[in-house]
Amino acid sequence: MEEKFRDIVSLIERNKGLVKIPAFGNSLSDTTIQQIEIELGIVLPPSFKWWLRNYGPGRIGEEAIYGAFQNDSEMDLFHDIVYVNTIKHTSNDLPPHFIEFCSGSLNCSFWFDTRFTNENNELKIYRSNDGEVYADSFLNFIKKRIRANSLYRKSPEYLSLENTYRRVKRYIDENPDLVDTYDRRNAVTRDIITETERQLHAKLPPSYIWWLENYSGASIGDLEIYGILIESWEDSITNELVYHNTGELKMKSYNSSQFVICSSSLDGDFYFDTRTFDTTGEMPVFSERYSKKVADNFIQFIDRYFILCLEGADSFNKMIGWI
């Protein structure tokens, strides 16, 4: 493998939580790539063909890189490079010399300019929101987008609750092997939440209430999130929020202002402290083992946990560096 490709593979390995793509070397066949070129009426640049052959369609952060799909689901079609460009060229939404291959969450797309190639047969890449050249090859585009998305994770926009909720829902939908959520029919009602708050002598923060109403409890990798189980109450009592915290309080592991919301066999308990709520009612999440705050609120905690799992981190201790 050429060094320039090895560098990309290494970059992706270092950013597993940011880049969601198929396993290396197991994507589109040369026959499929040739068919894409025939249908688009172009020769794709060598670096993009290498990507399709070894990775294929996927995501960098919130941005979708197109490919070709075997089924015709609506979601897949909107990330199929032939389908997208056929529709846009037919409707005159995209000049015929541009080929769109990536779209983002901020109404920004990226296009190959097929009019000119350089000495390596690479195509310049343009960005839709300003019409300027963004990169001189697909590999440089990948490097820039990984860096940009990595920086974006630290921005106020990324950290906004609205975007965090959206990411968490997408993580759950896209990672069924990692997540075991309860049947949505078992998610709790407001009346049950109110009764739970009465028994805990505390108001639950909005992002945790959202989780209870949508998923109740769940396990994400090694992390067990305590919920309020409706069915088989007697059999599932050890996972029920009030019971668990009543037990912990009786053993005096926590003071009366703290209640545990989830636990990991590797990293111990995580809890709220009801003395630390903000003006919106949100509470930070603390680690009992590390004696530190690990997130500003519950949904940020879940978002960060997903990132650690997808990056292959073996400990929550990395979260400490984010605070």
Short mmCIF file of C-alpha atoms in Angstrom, two decimals:
data_model
loop_
_atom_site.label_atom_id
_atom_site.label_comp_id
_atom_site.label_asym_id
_atom_site.label_seq_id
_atom_site.Cartn_x
_atom_site.Cartn_y
_atom_site.Cartn_z
CA MET A 1 0.00 0.00 0.00
CA GLU A 2 1.30 3.44 -0.90
CA GLU A 3 2.32 5.70 1.97
CA LYS A 4 -0.42 8.25 1.22
CA PHE A 5 -3.05 5.54 1.66
CA ARG A 6 -1.39 4.17 4.79
CA ASP A 7 -1.58 7.68 6.27
CA ILE A 8 -5.35 7.79 5.66
CA VAL A 9 -5.87 4.34 7.19
CA SER A 10 -3.89 5.42 10.26
CA LEU A 11 -5.83 8.70 10.50
CA ILE A 12 -9.14 6.82 10.42
CA GLU A 13 -7.94 4.37 13.07
CA ARG A 14 -7.12 7.31 15.36
CA ASN A 15 -10.61 8.76 14.82
CA LYS A 16 -12.88 5.71 15.03
CA GLY A 17 -15.58 7.54 16.92
CA LEU A 18 -15.71 10.27 14.29
CA VAL A 19 -15.51 8.17 11.12
CA LYS A 20 -18.19 5.52 10.62
CA ILE A 21 -17.39 3.36 7.61
CA PRO A 22 -17.28 -0.35 6.71
CA ALA A 23 -14.27 -2.43 7.68
CA PHE A 24 -11.22 -1.80 5.52
CA GLY A 25 -10.98 -3.82 2.32
CA ASN A 26 -14.58 -4.99 2.34
CA SER A 27 -16.63 -2.59 0.25
CA LEU A 28 -17.37 -2.03 -3.45
CA SER A 29 -16.05 -4.31 -6.18
CA ASP A 30 -14.19 -3.03 -9.22
CA THR A 31 -17.19 -4.06 -11.32
CA THR A 32 -19.51 -1.90 -9.20
CA ILE A 33 -17.11 1.05 -9.38
CA GLN A 34 -16.89 0.69 -13.18
CA GLN A 35 -20.68 0.66 -13.36
CA ILE A 36 -20.80 3.90 -11.34
CA GLU A 37 -18.41 5.50 -13.84
CA ILE A 38 -20.49 4.32 -16.78
CA GLU A 39 -23.72 5.65 -15.31
CA LEU A 40 -22.16 8.99 -14.37
CA GLY A 41 -20.30 9.23 -17.66
CA ILE A 42 -16.98 10.08 -15.99
CA VAL A 43 -13.75 8.53 -14.76
CA LEU A 44 -13.61 8.79 -10.99
CA PRO A 45 -10.34 10.01 -9.46
CA PRO A 46 -7.97 7.23 -8.30
CA SER A 47 -8.09 8.20 -4.60
CA PHE A 48 -11.90 8.11 -4.54
CA LYS A 49 -11.92 4.72 -6.25
CA TRP A 50 -9.44 3.49 -3.62
CA TRP A 51 -11.84 4.75 -0.94
CA LEU A 52 -14.88 3.05 -2.52
CA ARG A 53 -12.96 -0.17 -2.95
CA ASN A 54 -11.68 -0.26 0.62
CA TYR A 55 -14.23 1.68 2.68
CA GLY A 56 -17.24 2.65 0.58
CA PRO A 57 -20.14 4.81 1.75
CA GLY A 58 -19.98 6.11 5.29
CA ARG A 59 -19.82 9.17 7.52
CA ILE A 60 -17.33 11.63 8.90
CA GLY A 61 -19.14 13.20 11.81
CA GLU A 62 -22.51 14.34 10.42
CA GLU A 63 -21.33 14.26 6.80
CA ALA A 64 -22.29 11.42 4.44
CA ILE A 65 -19.83 10.20 1.82
CA TYR A 66 -21.74 8.59 -1.02
CA GLY A 67 -21.27 5.18 -2.53
CA ALA A 68 -23.45 2.52 -4.13
CA PHE A 69 -26.02 0.39 -2.33
CA GLN A 70 -27.49 -3.02 -3.02
CA ASN A 71 -30.99 -2.26 -1.73
CA ASP A 72 -33.35 0.55 -2.66
CA SER A 73 -34.31 1.94 0.72
CA GLU A 74 -35.04 5.66 0.75
CA MET A 75 -32.17 6.33 3.15
CA ASP A 76 -29.68 4.48 0.97
CA LEU A 77 -30.82 6.17 -2.24
CA PHE A 78 -30.08 9.61 -0.82
CA HIS A 79 -26.47 8.50 -0.28
CA ASP A 80 -26.14 6.71 -3.61
CA ILE A 81 -23.78 8.71 -5.82
CA VAL A 82 -25.50 7.76 -9.08
CA TYR A 83 -29.02 8.40 -7.80
CA VAL A 84 -28.18 11.76 -6.18
CA ASN A 85 -26.38 13.13 -9.21
CA THR A 86 -28.94 11.85 -11.69
CA ILE A 87 -31.69 13.68 -9.79
CA LYS A 88 -29.67 16.89 -9.39
CA HIS A 89 -28.47 16.99 -12.98
CA THR A 90 -31.94 16.25 -14.34
CA SER A 91 -33.50 19.01 -12.25
CA ASN A 92 -30.65 21.43 -13.07
CA ASP A 93 -29.82 21.76 -9.37
CA LEU A 94 -26.19 20.94 -10.12
CA PRO A 95 -24.09 21.90 -13.17
CA PRO A 96 -23.29 18.80 -15.27
CA HIS A 97 -19.52 19.12 -14.75
CA PHE A 98 -19.92 18.76 -10.97
CA ILE A 99 -20.39 15.38 -9.27
CA GLU A 100 -21.66 15.55 -5.69
CA PHE A 101 -20.07 12.91 -3.47
CA CYS A 102 -20.59 14.21 0.08
CA SER A 103 -23.28 16.14 1.95
CA GLY A 104 -23.25 17.56 5.45
CA SER A 105 -25.71 18.55 8.13
CA LEU A 106 -25.26 22.30 7.54
CA ASN A 107 -26.66 22.47 3.99
CA CYS A 108 -23.16 22.12 2.59
CA SER A 109 -22.18 19.60 -0.08
CA PHE A 110 -18.89 18.77 -1.80
CA TRP A 111 -18.43 18.24 -5.52
CA PHE A 112 -15.81 16.87 -7.91
CA ASP A 113 -15.10 19.18 -10.85
CA THR A 114 -14.78 16.82 -13.82
CA ARG A 115 -13.55 19.47 -16.28
CA PHE A 116 -9.88 19.22 -15.36
CA THR A 117 -7.56 16.60 -13.91
CA ASN A 118 -4.05 17.04 -12.55
CA GLU A 119 -0.99 14.96 -13.39
CA ASN A 120 -2.25 12.20 -11.02
CA ASN A 121 -5.74 12.19 -12.59
CA GLU A 122 -7.19 13.68 -9.42
CA LEU A 123 -10.11 16.12 -9.51
CA LYS A 124 -10.44 19.37 -7.63
CA ILE A 125 -13.13 19.46 -4.96
CA TYR A 126 -15.50 22.39 -4.51
CA ARG A 127 -17.67 23.32 -1.53
CA SER A 128 -21.28 24.25 -2.28
CA ASN A 129 -21.78 27.02 0.27
CA ASP A 130 -19.08 29.30 -1.19
CA GLY A 131 -18.26 27.78 -4.60
CA GLU A 132 -14.56 27.79 -3.77
CA VAL A 133 -11.98 25.05 -4.28
CA TYR A 134 -11.78 23.09 -1.03
CA ALA A 135 -9.18 20.40 -1.78
CA ASP A 136 -6.98 19.29 -4.67
CA SER A 137 -7.68 15.57 -4.14
CA PHE A 138 -10.05 13.26 -2.34
CA LEU A 139 -7.40 12.17 0.18
CA ASN A 140 -6.69 15.77 1.16
CA PHE A 141 -10.44 16.29 1.44
CA ILE A 142 -10.65 13.38 3.92
CA LYS A 143 -7.80 14.80 6.01
CA LYS A 144 -9.41 18.25 6.13
CA ARG A 145 -12.89 16.95 6.99
CA ILE A 146 -11.62 14.72 9.81
CA ARG A 147 -9.72 17.66 11.26
CA ALA A 148 -12.67 20.05 10.79
CA ASN A 149 -15.13 17.63 12.39
CA SER A 150 -12.73 16.96 15.26
CA LEU A 151 -12.57 20.71 15.96
CA TYR A 152 -16.33 20.99 15.49
CA ARG A 153 -16.80 18.65 18.44
CA LYS A 154 -15.51 21.44 20.66
CA SER A 155 -17.72 24.15 19.19
CA PRO A 156 -20.84 25.59 20.90
CA GLU A 157 -22.95 24.42 17.97
CA TYR A 158 -21.85 20.82 18.34
CA LEU A 159 -22.32 20.97 22.11
CA SER A 160 -25.84 22.38 21.83
CA LEU A 161 -28.48 20.13 23.35
CA GLU A 162 -30.44 19.97 20.10
CA ASN A 163 -27.51 18.54 18.16
CA THR A 164 -26.52 16.25 21.02
CA TYR A 165 -30.00 14.70 21.14
CA ARG A 166 -29.86 14.17 17.38
CA ARG A 167 -26.46 12.48 17.56
CA VAL A 168 -27.51 10.17 20.39
CA LYS A 169 -30.60 9.04 18.48
CA ARG A 170 -28.44 8.36 15.43
CA TYR A 171 -25.87 6.43 17.49
CA ILE A 172 -28.66 4.23 18.86
CA ASP A 173 -30.15 3.60 15.40
CA GLU A 174 -26.78 2.86 13.77
CA ASN A 175 -25.24 0.65 16.48
CA PRO A 176 -27.72 -2.14 17.35
CA ASP A 177 -24.87 -4.45 18.36
CA LEU A 178 -23.67 -1.93 20.94
CA VAL A 179 -27.01 -0.80 22.35
CA ASP A 180 -29.72 -2.81 24.08
CA THR A 181 -32.65 -0.49 24.72
CA TYR A 182 -35.93 -1.47 26.27
CA ASP A 183 -39.06 -1.76 24.14
CA ARG A 184 -40.42 1.76 23.60
CA ARG A 185 -43.82 0.47 24.75
CA ASN A 186 -42.24 0.08 28.17
CA ALA A 187 -41.00 3.68 28.31
CA VAL A 188 -42.43 5.50 31.29
CA THR A 189 -45.18 8.08 31.51
CA ARG A 190 -45.04 11.48 33.19
CA ASP A 191 -47.15 10.19 36.08
CA ILE A 192 -44.61 7.47 36.82
CA ILE A 193 -41.77 9.98 36.57
CA THR A 194 -43.56 12.28 39.02
CA GLU A 195 -43.98 9.41 41.47
CA THR A 196 -40.31 8.49 41.04
CA GLU A 197 -39.29 12.07 41.82
CA ARG A 198 -41.45 11.97 44.94
CA GLN A 199 -39.75 8.82 46.16
CA LEU A 200 -36.28 10.17 45.36
CA HIS A 201 -37.11 13.56 46.89
CA ALA A 202 -35.59 15.20 43.81
CA LYS A 203 -36.52 16.59 40.40
CA LEU A 204 -35.05 14.62 37.52
CA PRO A 205 -33.20 16.70 34.89
CA PRO A 206 -34.90 17.18 31.48
CA SER A 207 -32.40 15.14 29.43
CA TYR A 208 -32.75 12.16 31.77
CA ILE A 209 -36.55 12.46 31.64
CA TRP A 210 -36.28 12.44 27.83
CA TRP A 211 -34.28 9.22 28.06
CA LEU A 212 -36.79 7.58 30.39
CA GLU A 213 -39.72 8.56 28.18
CA ASN A 214 -38.05 7.19 25.06
CA TYR A 215 -35.93 4.26 26.27
CA SER A 216 -36.60 3.82 30.00
CA GLY A 217 -33.35 1.99 30.78
CA ALA A 218 -30.75 0.43 28.53
CA SER A 219 -27.28 -0.99 28.27
CA ILE A 220 -24.69 0.60 26.01
CA GLY A 221 -21.62 -1.57 25.84
CA ASP A 222 -20.51 -2.12 29.42
CA LEU A 223 -22.73 0.66 30.78
CA GLU A 224 -26.06 -0.19 32.42
CA ILE A 225 -28.43 2.78 32.57
CA TYR A 226 -31.02 2.50 35.30
CA GLY A 227 -34.62 2.97 34.26
CA ILE A 228 -38.10 2.43 35.58
CA LEU A 229 -39.26 -0.96 34.36
CA ILE A 230 -42.98 -1.36 33.84
CA GLU A 231 -43.33 -5.04 32.94
CA SER A 232 -42.17 -7.88 35.18
CA TRP A 233 -41.64 -5.40 38.00
CA GLU A 234 -40.86 -8.03 40.60
CA ASP A 235 -38.35 -9.85 38.39
CA SER A 236 -36.53 -6.67 37.32
CA ILE A 237 -36.44 -4.82 40.62
CA THR A 238 -32.63 -4.67 40.76
CA ASN A 239 -32.56 -2.48 37.67
CA GLU A 240 -35.21 -0.06 38.86
CA LEU A 241 -34.07 3.47 39.64
CA VAL A 242 -35.82 4.04 42.96
CA TYR A 243 -34.99 0.62 44.36
CA HIS A 244 -31.33 0.88 43.41
CA ASN A 245 -30.91 4.28 45.00
CA THR A 246 -32.84 3.29 48.09
CA GLY A 247 -30.39 0.42 48.49
CA GLU A 248 -27.37 2.65 47.96
CA LEU A 249 -28.64 5.25 50.41
CA LYS A 250 -29.32 2.61 53.06
CA MET A 251 -25.71 1.48 52.73
CA LYS A 252 -24.64 5.15 53.02
CA SER A 253 -22.56 4.92 49.87
CA TYR A 254 -23.95 8.28 48.78
CA ASN A 255 -25.37 11.27 50.57
CA SER A 256 -29.03 12.30 50.31
CA SER A 257 -28.40 14.75 47.45
CA GLN A 258 -26.83 12.12 45.17
CA PHE A 259 -28.49 9.35 43.20
CA VAL A 260 -26.96 6.81 40.86
CA ILE A 261 -28.16 6.69 37.26
CA CYS A 262 -25.88 4.10 35.68
CA SER A 263 -23.01 1.75 36.35
CA SER A 264 -20.13 0.15 34.49
CA SER A 265 -18.23 -2.92 35.69
CA LEU A 266 -15.04 -1.25 34.50
CA ASP A 267 -15.59 2.30 35.75
CA GLY A 268 -18.07 2.01 38.59
CA ASP A 269 -21.10 4.23 39.26
CA PHE A 270 -22.14 7.53 37.72
CA TYR A 271 -24.50 9.81 39.58
CA PHE A 272 -26.33 13.13 39.74
CA ASP A 273 -25.89 15.58 42.60
CA THR A 274 -29.16 17.46 43.06
CA ARG A 275 -27.35 20.45 44.57
CA THR A 276 -25.69 21.27 41.24
CA PHE A 277 -28.58 21.87 38.82
CA ASP A 278 -28.49 24.81 36.38
CA THR A 279 -31.24 27.25 35.33
CA THR A 280 -32.72 24.69 32.90
CA GLY A 281 -32.87 21.96 35.56
CA GLU A 282 -29.96 19.99 34.08
CA MET A 283 -27.43 18.38 36.40
CA PRO A 284 -23.81 17.35 35.76
CA VAL A 285 -22.91 13.67 35.76
CA PHE A 286 -20.19 12.64 38.22
CA SER A 287 -17.96 9.58 38.39
CA GLU A 288 -17.84 7.90 41.78
CA ARG A 289 -14.61 6.09 40.95
CA TYR A 290 -12.72 9.11 39.61
CA SER A 291 -14.37 11.65 41.94
CA LYS A 292 -14.83 14.00 38.99
CA LYS A 293 -17.51 15.56 36.85
CA VAL A 294 -17.57 13.76 33.47
CA ALA A 295 -20.35 15.66 31.65
CA ASP A 296 -22.43 18.79 32.03
CA ASN A 297 -25.70 16.86 31.64
CA PHE A 298 -27.02 13.37 31.04
CA ILE A 299 -27.39 13.56 27.25
CA GLN A 300 -23.83 14.88 26.91
CA PHE A 301 -22.68 11.98 29.08
CA ILE A 302 -24.39 9.47 26.76
CA ASP A 303 -22.99 11.23 23.69
CA ARG A 304 -19.47 11.05 25.13
CA TYR A 305 -19.86 7.43 26.13
CA PHE A 306 -20.84 6.52 22.58
CA ILE A 307 -17.76 8.32 21.26
CA LEU A 308 -15.51 6.39 23.66
CA CYS A 309 -17.10 3.08 22.68
CA LEU A 310 -16.81 3.79 18.97
CA GLU A 311 -13.20 4.87 19.38
CA GLY A 312 -12.42 1.66 21.25
CA ALA A 313 -11.45 3.40 24.49
CA ASP A 314 -11.16 1.01 27.43
CA SER A 315 -11.94 3.49 30.19
CA PHE A 316 -14.13 6.45 31.05
CA ASN A 317 -11.06 8.11 32.46
CA LYS A 318 -10.59 9.81 29.07
CA MET A 319 -13.77 11.77 29.81
CA ILE A 320 -11.98 13.64 32.54
CA GLY A 321 -9.90 15.42 29.92
CA TRP A 322 -13.04 16.84 28.31
CA ILE A 323 -14.06 18.84 31.38
#
